[in-house]
Coordinates of C-alpha atoms in Angstrom, one line a residue:
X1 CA 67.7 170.7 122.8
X2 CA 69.1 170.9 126.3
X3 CA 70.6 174.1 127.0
X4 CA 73.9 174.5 127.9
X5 CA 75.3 175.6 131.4
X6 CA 76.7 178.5 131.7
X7 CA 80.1 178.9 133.2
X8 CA 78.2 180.4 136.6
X9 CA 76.1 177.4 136.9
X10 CA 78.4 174.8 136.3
X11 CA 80.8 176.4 139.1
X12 CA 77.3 176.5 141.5
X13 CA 76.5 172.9 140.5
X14 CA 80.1 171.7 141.6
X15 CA 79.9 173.6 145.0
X16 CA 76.6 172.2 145.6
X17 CA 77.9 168.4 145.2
X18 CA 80.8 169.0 147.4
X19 CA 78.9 170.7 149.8
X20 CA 76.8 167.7 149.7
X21 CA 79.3 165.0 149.8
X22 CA 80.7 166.8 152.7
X23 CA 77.2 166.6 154.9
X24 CA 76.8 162.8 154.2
X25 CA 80.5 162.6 155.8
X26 CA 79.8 164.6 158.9
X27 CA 76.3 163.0 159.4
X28 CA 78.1 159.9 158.9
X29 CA 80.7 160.8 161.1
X30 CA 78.3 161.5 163.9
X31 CA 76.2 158.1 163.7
X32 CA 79.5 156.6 163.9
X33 CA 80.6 158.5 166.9
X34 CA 77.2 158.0 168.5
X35 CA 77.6 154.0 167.3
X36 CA 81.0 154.3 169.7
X37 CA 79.7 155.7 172.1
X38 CA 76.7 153.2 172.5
X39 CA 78.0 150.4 172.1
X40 CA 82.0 150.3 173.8
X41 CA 81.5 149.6 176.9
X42 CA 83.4 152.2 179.8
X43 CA 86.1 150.2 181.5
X44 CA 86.7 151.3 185.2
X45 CA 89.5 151.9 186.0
X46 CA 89.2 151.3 190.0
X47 CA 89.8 147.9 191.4
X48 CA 87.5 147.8 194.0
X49 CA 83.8 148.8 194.7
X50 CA 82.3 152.2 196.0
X51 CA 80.2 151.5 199.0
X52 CA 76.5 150.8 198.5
X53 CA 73.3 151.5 200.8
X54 CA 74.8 154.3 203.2
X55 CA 72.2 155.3 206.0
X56 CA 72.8 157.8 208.7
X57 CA 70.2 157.4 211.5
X58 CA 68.0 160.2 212.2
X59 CA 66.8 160.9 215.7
X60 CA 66.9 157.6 217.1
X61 CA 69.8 158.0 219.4
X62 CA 70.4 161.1 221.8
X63 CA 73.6 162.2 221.3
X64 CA 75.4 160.4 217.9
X65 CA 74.3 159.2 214.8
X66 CA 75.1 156.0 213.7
X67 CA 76.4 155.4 209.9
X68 CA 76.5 152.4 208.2
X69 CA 77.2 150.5 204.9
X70 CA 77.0 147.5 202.8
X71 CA 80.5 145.3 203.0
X72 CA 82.0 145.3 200.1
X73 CA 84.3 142.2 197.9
X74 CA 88.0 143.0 198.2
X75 CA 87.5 145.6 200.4
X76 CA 90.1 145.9 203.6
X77 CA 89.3 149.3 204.8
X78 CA 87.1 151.7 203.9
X79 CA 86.9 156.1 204.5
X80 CA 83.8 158.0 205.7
X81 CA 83.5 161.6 204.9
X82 CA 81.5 164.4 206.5
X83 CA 80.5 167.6 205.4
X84 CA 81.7 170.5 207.1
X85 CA 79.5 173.3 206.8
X86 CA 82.2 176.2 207.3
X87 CA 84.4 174.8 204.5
X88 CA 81.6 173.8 202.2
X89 CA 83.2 170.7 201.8
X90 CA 83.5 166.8 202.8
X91 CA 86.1 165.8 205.1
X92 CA 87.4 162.5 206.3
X93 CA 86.3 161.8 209.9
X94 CA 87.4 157.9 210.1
X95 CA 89.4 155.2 208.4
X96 CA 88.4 152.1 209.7
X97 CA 88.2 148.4 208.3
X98 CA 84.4 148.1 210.0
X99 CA 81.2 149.2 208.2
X100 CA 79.6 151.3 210.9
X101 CA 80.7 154.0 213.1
X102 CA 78.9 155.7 216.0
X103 CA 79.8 159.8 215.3
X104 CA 79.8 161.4 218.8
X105 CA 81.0 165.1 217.7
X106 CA 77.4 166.3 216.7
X107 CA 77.3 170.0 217.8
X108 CA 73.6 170.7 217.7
X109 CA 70.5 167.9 218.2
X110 CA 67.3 168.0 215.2
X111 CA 70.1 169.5 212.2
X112 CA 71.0 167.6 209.4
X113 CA 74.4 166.2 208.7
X114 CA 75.9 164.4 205.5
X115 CA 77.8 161.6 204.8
X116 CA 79.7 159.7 202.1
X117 CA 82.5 156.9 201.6
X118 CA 84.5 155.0 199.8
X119 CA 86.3 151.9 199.6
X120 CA 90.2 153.0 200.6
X121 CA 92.9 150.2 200.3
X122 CA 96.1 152.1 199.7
X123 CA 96.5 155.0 197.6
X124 CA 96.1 153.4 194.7
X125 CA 93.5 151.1 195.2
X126 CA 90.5 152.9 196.0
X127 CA 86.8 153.7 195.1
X128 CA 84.4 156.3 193.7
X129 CA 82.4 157.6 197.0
X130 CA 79.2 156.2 198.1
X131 CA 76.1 158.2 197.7
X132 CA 75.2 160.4 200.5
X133 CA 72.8 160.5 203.4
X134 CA 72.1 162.5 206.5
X135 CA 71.3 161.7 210.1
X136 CA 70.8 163.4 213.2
X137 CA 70.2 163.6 216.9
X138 CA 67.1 164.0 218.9
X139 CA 69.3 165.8 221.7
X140 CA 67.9 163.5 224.4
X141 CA 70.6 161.4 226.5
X142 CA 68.6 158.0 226.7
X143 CA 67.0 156.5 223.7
X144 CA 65.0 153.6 223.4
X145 CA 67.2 150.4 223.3
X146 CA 64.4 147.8 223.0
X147 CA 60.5 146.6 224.5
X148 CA 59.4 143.1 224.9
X149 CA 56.3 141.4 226.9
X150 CA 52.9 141.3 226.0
X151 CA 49.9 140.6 227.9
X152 CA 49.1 136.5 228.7
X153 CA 50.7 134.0 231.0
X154 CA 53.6 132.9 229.3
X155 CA 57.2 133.1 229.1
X156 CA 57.8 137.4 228.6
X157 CA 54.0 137.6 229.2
X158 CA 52.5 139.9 231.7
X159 CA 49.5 140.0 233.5
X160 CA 50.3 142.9 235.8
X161 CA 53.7 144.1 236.7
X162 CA 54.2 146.9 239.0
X163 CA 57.7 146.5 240.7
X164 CA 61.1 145.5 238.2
X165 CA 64.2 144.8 239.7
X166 CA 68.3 144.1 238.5
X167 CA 71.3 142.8 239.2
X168 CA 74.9 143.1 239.1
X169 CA 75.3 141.0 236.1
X170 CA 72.6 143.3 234.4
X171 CA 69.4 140.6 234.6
X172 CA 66.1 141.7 234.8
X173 CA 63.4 141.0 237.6
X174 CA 59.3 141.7 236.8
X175 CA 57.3 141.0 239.3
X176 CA 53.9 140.1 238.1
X177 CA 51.5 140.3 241.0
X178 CA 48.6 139.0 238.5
X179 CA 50.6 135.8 238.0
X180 CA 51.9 135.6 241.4
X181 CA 55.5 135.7 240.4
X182 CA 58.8 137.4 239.4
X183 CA 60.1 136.0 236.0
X184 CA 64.3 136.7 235.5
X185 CA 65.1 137.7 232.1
X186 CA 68.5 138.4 231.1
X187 CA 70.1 142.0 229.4
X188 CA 68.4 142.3 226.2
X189 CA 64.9 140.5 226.8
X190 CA 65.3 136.9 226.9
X191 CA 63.3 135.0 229.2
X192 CA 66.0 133.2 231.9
X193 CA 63.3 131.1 234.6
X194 CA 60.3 131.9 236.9
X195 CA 62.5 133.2 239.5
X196 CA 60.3 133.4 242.2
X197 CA 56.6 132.7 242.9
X198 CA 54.5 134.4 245.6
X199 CA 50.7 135.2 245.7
X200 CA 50.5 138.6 244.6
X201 CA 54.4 139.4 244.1
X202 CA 55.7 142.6 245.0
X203 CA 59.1 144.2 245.3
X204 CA 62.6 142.2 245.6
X205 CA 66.2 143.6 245.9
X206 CA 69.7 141.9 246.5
X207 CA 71.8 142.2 249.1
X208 CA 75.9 143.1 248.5
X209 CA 76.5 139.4 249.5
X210 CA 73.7 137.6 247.0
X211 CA 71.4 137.1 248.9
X212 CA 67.8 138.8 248.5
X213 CA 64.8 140.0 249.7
X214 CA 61.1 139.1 247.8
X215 CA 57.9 140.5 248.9
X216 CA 54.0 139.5 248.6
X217 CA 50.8 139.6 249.4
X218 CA 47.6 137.6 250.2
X219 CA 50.0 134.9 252.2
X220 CA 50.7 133.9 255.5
X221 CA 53.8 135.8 255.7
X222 CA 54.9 138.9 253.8
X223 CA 58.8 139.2 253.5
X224 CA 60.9 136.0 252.9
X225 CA 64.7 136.0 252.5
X226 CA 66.9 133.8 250.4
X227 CA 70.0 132.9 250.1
X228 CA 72.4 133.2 246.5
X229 CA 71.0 129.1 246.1
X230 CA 67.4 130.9 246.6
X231 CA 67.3 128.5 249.4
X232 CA 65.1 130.4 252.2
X233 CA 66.4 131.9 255.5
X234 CA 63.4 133.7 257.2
X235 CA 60.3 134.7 256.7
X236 CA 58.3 137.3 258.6
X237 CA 55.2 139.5 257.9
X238 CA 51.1 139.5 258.4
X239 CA 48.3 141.4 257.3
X240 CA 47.0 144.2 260.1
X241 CA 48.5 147.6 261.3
X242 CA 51.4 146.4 264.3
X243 CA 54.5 146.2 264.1
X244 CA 54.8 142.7 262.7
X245 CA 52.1 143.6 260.3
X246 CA 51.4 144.9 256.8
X247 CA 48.3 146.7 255.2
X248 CA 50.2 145.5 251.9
X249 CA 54.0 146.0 250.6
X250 CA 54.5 148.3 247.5
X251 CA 58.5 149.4 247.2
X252 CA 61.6 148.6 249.1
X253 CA 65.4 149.5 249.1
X254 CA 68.5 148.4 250.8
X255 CA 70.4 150.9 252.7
X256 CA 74.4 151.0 253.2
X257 CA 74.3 149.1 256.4
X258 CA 72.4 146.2 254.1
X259 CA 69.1 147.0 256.4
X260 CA 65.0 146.4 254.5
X261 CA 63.2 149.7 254.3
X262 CA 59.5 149.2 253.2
X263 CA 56.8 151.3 252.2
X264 CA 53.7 149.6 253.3
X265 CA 51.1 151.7 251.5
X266 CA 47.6 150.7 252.8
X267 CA 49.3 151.5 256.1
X268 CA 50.8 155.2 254.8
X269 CA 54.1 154.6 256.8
X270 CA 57.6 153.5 256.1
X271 CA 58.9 150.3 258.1
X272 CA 62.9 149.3 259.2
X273 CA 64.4 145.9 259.4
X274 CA 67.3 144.5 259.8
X275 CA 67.8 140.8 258.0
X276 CA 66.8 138.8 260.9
X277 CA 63.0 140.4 260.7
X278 CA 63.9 142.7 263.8
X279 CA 61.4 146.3 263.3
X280 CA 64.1 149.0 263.5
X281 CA 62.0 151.9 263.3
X282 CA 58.8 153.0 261.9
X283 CA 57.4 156.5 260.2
X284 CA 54.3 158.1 258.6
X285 CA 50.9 158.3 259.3
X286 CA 47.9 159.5 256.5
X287 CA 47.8 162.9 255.6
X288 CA 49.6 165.8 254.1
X289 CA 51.9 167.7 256.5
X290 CA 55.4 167.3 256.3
X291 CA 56.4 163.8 257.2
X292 CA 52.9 162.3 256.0
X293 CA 51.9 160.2 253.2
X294 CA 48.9 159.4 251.1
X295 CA 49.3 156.5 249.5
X296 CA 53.0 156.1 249.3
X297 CA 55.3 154.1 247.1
X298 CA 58.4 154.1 246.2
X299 CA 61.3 154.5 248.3
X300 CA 65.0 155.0 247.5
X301 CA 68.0 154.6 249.8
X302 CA 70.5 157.7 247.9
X303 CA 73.1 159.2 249.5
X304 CA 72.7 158.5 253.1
X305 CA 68.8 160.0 252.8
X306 CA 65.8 157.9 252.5
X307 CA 63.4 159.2 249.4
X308 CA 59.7 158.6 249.8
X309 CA 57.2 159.2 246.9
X310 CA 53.9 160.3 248.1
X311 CA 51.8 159.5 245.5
X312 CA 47.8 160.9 245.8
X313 CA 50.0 164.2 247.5
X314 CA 52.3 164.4 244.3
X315 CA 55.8 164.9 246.1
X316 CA 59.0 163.4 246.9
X317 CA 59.9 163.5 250.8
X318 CA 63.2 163.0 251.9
X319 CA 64.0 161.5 255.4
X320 CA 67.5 160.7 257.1
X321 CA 68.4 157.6 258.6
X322 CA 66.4 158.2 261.9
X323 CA 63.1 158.9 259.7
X324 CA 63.1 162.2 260.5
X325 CA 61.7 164.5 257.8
X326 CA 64.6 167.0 255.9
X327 CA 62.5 168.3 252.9
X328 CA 59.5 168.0 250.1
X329 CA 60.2 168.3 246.3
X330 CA 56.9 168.4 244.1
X331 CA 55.3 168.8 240.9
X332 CA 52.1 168.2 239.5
X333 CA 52.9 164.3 238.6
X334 CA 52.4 161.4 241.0
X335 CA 55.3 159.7 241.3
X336 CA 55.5 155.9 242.1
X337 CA 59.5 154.1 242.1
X338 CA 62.1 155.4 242.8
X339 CA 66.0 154.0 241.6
X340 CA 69.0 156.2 241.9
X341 CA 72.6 155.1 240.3
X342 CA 75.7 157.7 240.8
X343 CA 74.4 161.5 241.4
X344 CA 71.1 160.7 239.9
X345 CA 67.6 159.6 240.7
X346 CA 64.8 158.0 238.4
X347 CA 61.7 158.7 239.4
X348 CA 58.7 157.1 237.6
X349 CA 56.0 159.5 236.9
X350 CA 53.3 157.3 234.9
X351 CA 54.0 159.0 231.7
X352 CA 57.5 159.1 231.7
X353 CA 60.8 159.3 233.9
X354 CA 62.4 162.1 235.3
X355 CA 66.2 162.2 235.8
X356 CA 66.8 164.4 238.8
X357 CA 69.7 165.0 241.1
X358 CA 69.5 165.1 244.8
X359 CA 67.3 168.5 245.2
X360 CA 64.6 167.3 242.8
X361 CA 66.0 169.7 239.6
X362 CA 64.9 167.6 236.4
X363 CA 67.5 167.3 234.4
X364 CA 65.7 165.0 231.7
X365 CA 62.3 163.1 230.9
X366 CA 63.1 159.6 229.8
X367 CA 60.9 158.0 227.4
X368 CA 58.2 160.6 227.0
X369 CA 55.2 159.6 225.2
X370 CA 55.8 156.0 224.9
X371 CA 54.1 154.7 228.2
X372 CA 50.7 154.0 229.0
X373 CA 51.3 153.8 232.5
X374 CA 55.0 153.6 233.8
X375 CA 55.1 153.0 237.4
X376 CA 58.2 150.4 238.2
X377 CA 61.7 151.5 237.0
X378 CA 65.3 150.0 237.5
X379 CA 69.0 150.9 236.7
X380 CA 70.9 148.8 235.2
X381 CA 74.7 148.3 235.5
X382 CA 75.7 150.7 232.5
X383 CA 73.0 153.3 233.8
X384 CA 70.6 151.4 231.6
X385 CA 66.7 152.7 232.6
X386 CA 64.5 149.7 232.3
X387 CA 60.5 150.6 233.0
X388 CA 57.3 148.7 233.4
X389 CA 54.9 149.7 231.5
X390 CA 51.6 147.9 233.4
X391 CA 48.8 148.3 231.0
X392 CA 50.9 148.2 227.9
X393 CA 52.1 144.8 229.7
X394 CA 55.7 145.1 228.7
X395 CA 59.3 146.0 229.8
X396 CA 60.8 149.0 228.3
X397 CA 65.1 149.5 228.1
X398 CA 66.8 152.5 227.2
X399 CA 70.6 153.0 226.6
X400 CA 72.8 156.1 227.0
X401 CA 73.8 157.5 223.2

């Protein structure tokens, strides 16, 4: 016989079963919620699309960091945010309808600094932010813009360039004495035309009216001039020590009354001319006393001073308009050409180039640790430094930023 339940029992037996009943609800409850939850798809409110691939550069310019996004569909305009370290907190720093922007308010070079943004229509129409990156500066002034050449006999080949040239309109002029001539390339690398051809080509300038000046070598006559047509005018020049003559031509520069200064460097003197081939006045003999030269080079027509380098003596000498000597700054480099462009020279000093003022002070070293040897150098017309590099037989540009 069964027994019977007591009145105790019973009452546990009926808790248990609602207690039971009550479980399978929740659990069922919670595979229903979690069903939901899996399977409903989360509707975005937002119209538009939060920015995608944000990059901040990170020591390639000098003095900004350039940000940049993704375009996105329906987007008009978008906001960029940057994180401001005293507030702890992200704050706008442009609203602009492009998708980069060059941020020049970086207050130390080599430190990190973050960005975010988001698509920003109108105040209702507007995105979730982008995900962040951070950029920063190397603290230089110049960085490198771009390189082209390579070593051959080609178009923007090189065989041996010593001596780079440019003009008004911002073209570029290599000389390559290997391939006996100067090839024209325009602002950012592209070959133009064989400008000029000359056995061994040296240095070339322009005059203020168009007209220019090439140099050579190994020919019957050493200095040509040309008109804006590059149709020749004159020609004048041998090899041999007089006054008509040329051990060989490195540098030259154009002075304010549009005179030829050349450094003839076999010879270890500087020669005068005016555009009709006249000699106007000659300096320099070999040696190291003040007003000598070992090997010179470049020369540089700056501020109403003529600049000599001296190469095997490692020193700059400065000279005024009658060649007589003023001063010497040196350092351990040897210097080769010499450009100068407002208050500033650029010297080339095989590894790199130095921006000095008039005294010689260094106020930066261009392109350090990116030459193999860097011995020609010209400014461009937005203080652009463009550098031959001869054994890694290419051209070398780099911008302010």
């Amino acid at each position: 016989m069964p027994k019977t339940l007591s009145l105790t029992g019973l009452c546990c037996l009926v808790i248990y079963l609602f207690t039971l009943s009550s479980c399978d609800k929740e659990i069922q409850k919670e595979i229903e919620t979690k069903t939901v939850r899996d399977t409903v798809k989360i509707i975005d409110t937002l119209d538009v699309d939060r920015p995608i691939n944000l990059k901040a550069t990170k020591g390639l310019f000098g003095t900004k960091i350039n940000v940049s996004w993704t375009p996105m569909p329906l987007a008009q305009k978008y906001q960029l945010y940057k994180f401001n370290e005293a507030t702890q907190k992200y704050v706008l720093l442009k609203e602009l309808s492009d998708t980069t922007f060059d941020d020049l308010i970086i207050a130390k070079p080599l430190t990190k600094n973050f960005y975010k943004v988001r698509t920003f229509n109108n105040a209702t129409s507007f995105s979730r932010f982008s995900d962040a990156d951070f950029g920063y500066t190397s603290g230089l002034n110049y960085y490198k813009y771009l390189a082209f050449g390579s070593e051959g006999s080609g178009a923007s080949q090189f065989n041996f360039t010593m001596h780079i040239t440019s003009d008004s309109n911002g073209n570029i002029y290599v000389s390559d004495e290997g391939a006996n001539r100067v090839l024209k390339f325009n602002s950012t690398g592209t070959f133009l035309e064989q400008f000029y051809s000359g056995s061994g080509a040296r240095a070339m300038a322009f005059f203020a009216n168009g007209n220019y000046v090439a140099t050579r070598t190994k020919s019957q006559t050493y200095v040509q001039l040309f008109n804006a047509s590059k149709q020749l005018i004159r020609e004048w020049g041998t090899y041999g020590t007089g006054d008509s003559n040329f051990g060989n031509i490195e540098e030259l520069t154009i002075d304010d009354d549009q005179n030829i200064w050349i450094v003839d460097g076999i010879n270890h003197r500087i020669k005068k001319y005016d555009q009709n081939g006249n000699l106007l006045l000659k300096f320099g003999k070999q040696g190291n006393a003040n007003g000598d030269f070992d090997a010179p080079f470049g020369i540089c027509y700056f501020k109403s001073k003529i600049y000599v380098s001296d190469t095997r003596n490692s020193r700059i000498q400065v000279f005024d308009k009658t060649g007589k000597y003023l001063k010497t700054f040196a350092n351990k480099n040897a210097y080769y050409a010499i450009k100068a462009k407002g208050d500033n020279l650029y010297i080339a000093t095989s590894s790199y180039i130095i921006k000095t003022d008039e005294n010689g002070d260094v106020q930066e070293k261009i392109g350090e640790g990116q030459f193999q040897l860097a011995v020609g150098v010209t400014i461009g017309p937005n203080d652009e430094v463009i550098v031959c590099d001869v054994y890694g037989r290419k051209i070398v540009i780099f911008k302010k930023g």
